[in-house]
Amino acid sequence: MQRQRVIIRTIGVATAVALAATACGPQKTEPAGSASSVSSSPTAGSSPEASPSTDNKPGEASASPSASASASASASPSASPSPSVKQLMANGDENEQVRELQARLRQLKLMSVAPTGFYGSKTTTAVKSYQSKNGLNATGSVDEATWKKIQAASKKPTADELRPSTVNEVDAPDPRCMQGRVMCISKESRTLAWMIDGKVVSTMDVRFGSENTPTREGVFNVGWKAKEWTSTLYHTPMPYAMFFSGGQAVHFSADFAARGYNGASHGCVNVRDKGKLSALFDQVQVGDKVVVYW
């Protein structure tokens, strides 16, 4: 029995040493309620995959009771547009003009989710809010007068605004990110912002380790980079790896791209947009700052 305890302790020490190397890799999804399947971010429940971040089409589950209430309000007689006013866009429509409307509403800080092209409860609520603030009849539908005002108050959306690769809205940068060349990584918004002298150059969605293998927080520096790398512990690919804290690195994750926030890393900062990370990898230099914060 004593010999068995010694063997177990020896194995535990060896594992801990291995984790200090390149200990990243996707974790398997556990049954519901399992501790290992819970993300280290307290906002994991609000991820795009965990709860709809877009308008709900008929027959789809409502994102929340409040969203359902908004949808009910938009369908109520009081929210119905006047038959004498021609509506350009209304609840239930789905087209490219709706996508442009949503992108413009996002510019005006009235919508935080990415454009979908479908006019649902979130778009209705945003339009109604704009109408109320600008002396228009708050129907929640877009007539010519509303559309002209929204166009005048915003700019023509870019291709990235119409179909952004970053689903999550970027958080306000940590003060420690405002000087020099920094990968500014927010656990709250689950985003990485590449910043130079306080200006955001590019952004991308990220995910972190689980509560059992959390991503470390603090100020670090890029120690070394590897365009092609494989975890020495989990034997999983880690393309475009930029190591900043022991075995923890920013890298592309095919698992994140496929499963989103239904999984987690073993401590690394996973990126799901390979194209954006490839461009970032070419810009980041060894020694550049990395800030991981809530």
mmCIF file of N, CA and C in Angstrom, residues 25-30 36-40 44 47 49 190 207-210 253 255-256 258-266 270:
data_model
loop_
_atom_site.group_PDB
_atom_site.id
_atom_site.type_symbol
_atom_site.label_atom_id
_atom_site.label_comp_id
_atom_site.label_asym_id
_atom_site.label_seq_id
_atom_site.Cartn_x
_atom_site.Cartn_y
_atom_site.Cartn_z
ATOM 1 N N GLY A 25 -5.210 22.265 -25.092
ATOM 2 C CA GLY A 25 -5.944 21.329 -25.930
ATOM 3 C C GLY A 25 -7.392 21.393 -25.555
ATOM 4 N N PRO A 26 -8.300 21.072 -26.488
ATOM 5 C CA PRO A 26 -9.730 21.153 -26.176
ATOM 6 C C PRO A 26 -10.147 20.122 -25.163
ATOM 7 N N GLN A 27 -11.033 20.510 -24.261
ATOM 8 C CA GLN A 27 -11.555 19.574 -23.286
ATOM 9 C C GLN A 27 -12.824 18.946 -23.825
ATOM 10 N N LYS A 28 -13.030 17.698 -23.470
ATOM 11 C CA LYS A 28 -14.236 17.003 -23.918
ATOM 12 C C LYS A 28 -15.447 17.561 -23.198
ATOM 13 N N THR A 29 -16.583 17.529 -23.896
ATOM 14 C CA THR A 29 -17.828 17.977 -23.292
ATOM 15 C C THR A 29 -18.337 16.917 -22.344
ATOM 16 N N GLU A 30 -18.570 17.308 -21.093
ATOM 17 C CA GLU A 30 -19.084 16.380 -20.089
ATOM 18 C C GLU A 30 -20.601 16.461 -20.041
ATOM 19 N N SER A 36 -16.359 19.902 -14.965
ATOM 20 C CA SER A 36 -15.321 20.126 -15.959
ATOM 21 C C SER A 36 -15.844 20.760 -17.221
ATOM 22 N N SER A 37 -17.159 20.753 -17.437
ATOM 23 C CA SER A 37 -17.714 21.355 -18.643
ATOM 24 C C SER A 37 -18.052 22.808 -18.453
ATOM 25 N N VAL A 38 -17.862 23.329 -17.247
ATOM 26 C CA VAL A 38 -18.203 24.715 -16.954
ATOM 27 C C VAL A 38 -17.039 25.613 -17.281
ATOM 28 N N SER A 39 -17.287 26.662 -18.057
ATOM 29 C CA SER A 39 -16.212 27.589 -18.430
ATOM 30 C C SER A 39 -15.817 28.424 -17.239
ATOM 31 N N SER A 40 -14.557 28.908 -17.240
ATOM 32 C CA SER A 40 -14.082 29.740 -16.145
ATOM 33 C C SER A 40 -14.714 31.110 -16.172
ATOM 34 N N ALA A 44 -20.332 32.501 -19.245
ATOM 35 C CA ALA A 44 -20.417 31.402 -20.199
ATOM 36 C C ALA A 44 -21.851 31.120 -20.601
ATOM 37 N N SER A 47 -23.175 32.937 -23.845
ATOM 38 C CA SER A 47 -22.450 32.819 -25.102
ATOM 39 C C SER A 47 -23.407 32.698 -26.263
ATOM 40 N N GLU A 49 -23.593 30.474 -28.455
ATOM 41 C CA GLU A 49 -24.080 29.120 -28.606
ATOM 42 C C GLU A 49 -25.004 28.721 -27.461
ATOM 43 N N ARG A 190 -15.116 38.115 -23.582
ATOM 44 C CA ARG A 190 -14.537 37.001 -24.333
ATOM 45 C C ARG A 190 -14.060 37.479 -25.707
ATOM 46 N N ARG A 207 -12.042 32.073 -26.287
ATOM 47 C CA ARG A 207 -12.560 31.328 -25.134
ATOM 48 C C ARG A 207 -11.371 30.930 -24.274
ATOM 49 N N PHE A 208 -11.674 30.482 -23.059
ATOM 50 C CA PHE A 208 -10.627 30.257 -22.070
ATOM 51 C C PHE A 208 -10.681 28.839 -21.499
ATOM 52 N N GLY A 209 -9.843 28.602 -20.491
ATOM 53 C CA GLY A 209 -9.844 27.314 -19.827
ATOM 54 C C GLY A 209 -11.058 27.148 -18.929
ATOM 55 N N SER A 210 -11.292 25.915 -18.496
ATOM 56 C CA SER A 210 -12.401 25.642 -17.584
ATOM 57 C C SER A 210 -12.024 26.076 -16.170
ATOM 58 N N SER A 253 -7.997 27.469 -32.562
ATOM 59 C CA SER A 253 -8.567 26.208 -32.098
ATOM 60 C C SER A 253 -9.649 25.755 -33.066
ATOM 61 N N ASP A 255 -11.421 23.197 -32.607
ATOM 62 C CA ASP A 255 -12.533 22.781 -31.745
ATOM 63 C C ASP A 255 -13.424 23.978 -31.417
ATOM 64 N N PHE A 256 -12.813 25.130 -31.128
ATOM 65 C CA PHE A 256 -13.585 26.347 -30.853
ATOM 66 C C PHE A 256 -14.369 26.760 -32.097
ATOM 67 N N ALA A 258 -15.494 24.873 -34.374
ATOM 68 C CA ALA A 258 -16.565 23.912 -34.632
ATOM 69 C C ALA A 258 -17.651 23.914 -33.556
ATOM 70 N N ARG A 259 -17.246 24.001 -32.285
ATOM 71 C CA ARG A 259 -18.206 23.840 -31.188
ATOM 72 C C ARG A 259 -18.488 25.111 -30.406
ATOM 73 N N GLY A 260 -17.712 26.153 -30.660
ATOM 74 C CA GLY A 260 -17.925 27.402 -29.941
ATOM 75 C C GLY A 260 -17.719 27.246 -28.445
ATOM 76 N N TYR A 261 -18.602 27.875 -27.673
ATOM 77 C CA TYR A 261 -18.453 27.897 -26.219
ATOM 78 C C TYR A 261 -18.998 26.632 -25.546
ATOM 79 N N ASN A 262 -19.299 25.606 -26.325
ATOM 80 C CA ASN A 262 -19.701 24.334 -25.734
ATOM 81 C C ASN A 262 -18.488 23.574 -25.201
ATOM 82 N N GLY A 263 -17.295 24.067 -25.517
ATOM 83 C CA GLY A 263 -16.068 23.448 -25.015
ATOM 84 C C GLY A 263 -15.219 24.453 -24.271
ATOM 85 N N ALA A 264 -14.016 24.066 -23.943
ATOM 86 C CA ALA A 264 -13.081 24.950 -23.239
ATOM 87 C C ALA A 264 -11.664 24.462 -23.515
ATOM 88 N N SER A 265 -10.693 25.325 -23.263
ATOM 89 C CA SER A 265 -9.297 24.928 -23.426
ATOM 90 C C SER A 265 -8.771 24.387 -22.095
ATOM 91 N N HIS A 266 -7.507 24.008 -22.092
ATOM 92 C CA HIS A 266 -6.857 23.609 -20.840
ATOM 93 C C HIS A 266 -6.035 24.761 -20.278
ATOM 94 N N ASN A 270 -8.103 30.424 -26.736
ATOM 95 C CA ASN A 270 -8.474 29.909 -28.053
ATOM 96 C C ASN A 270 -9.066 31.012 -28.924
#
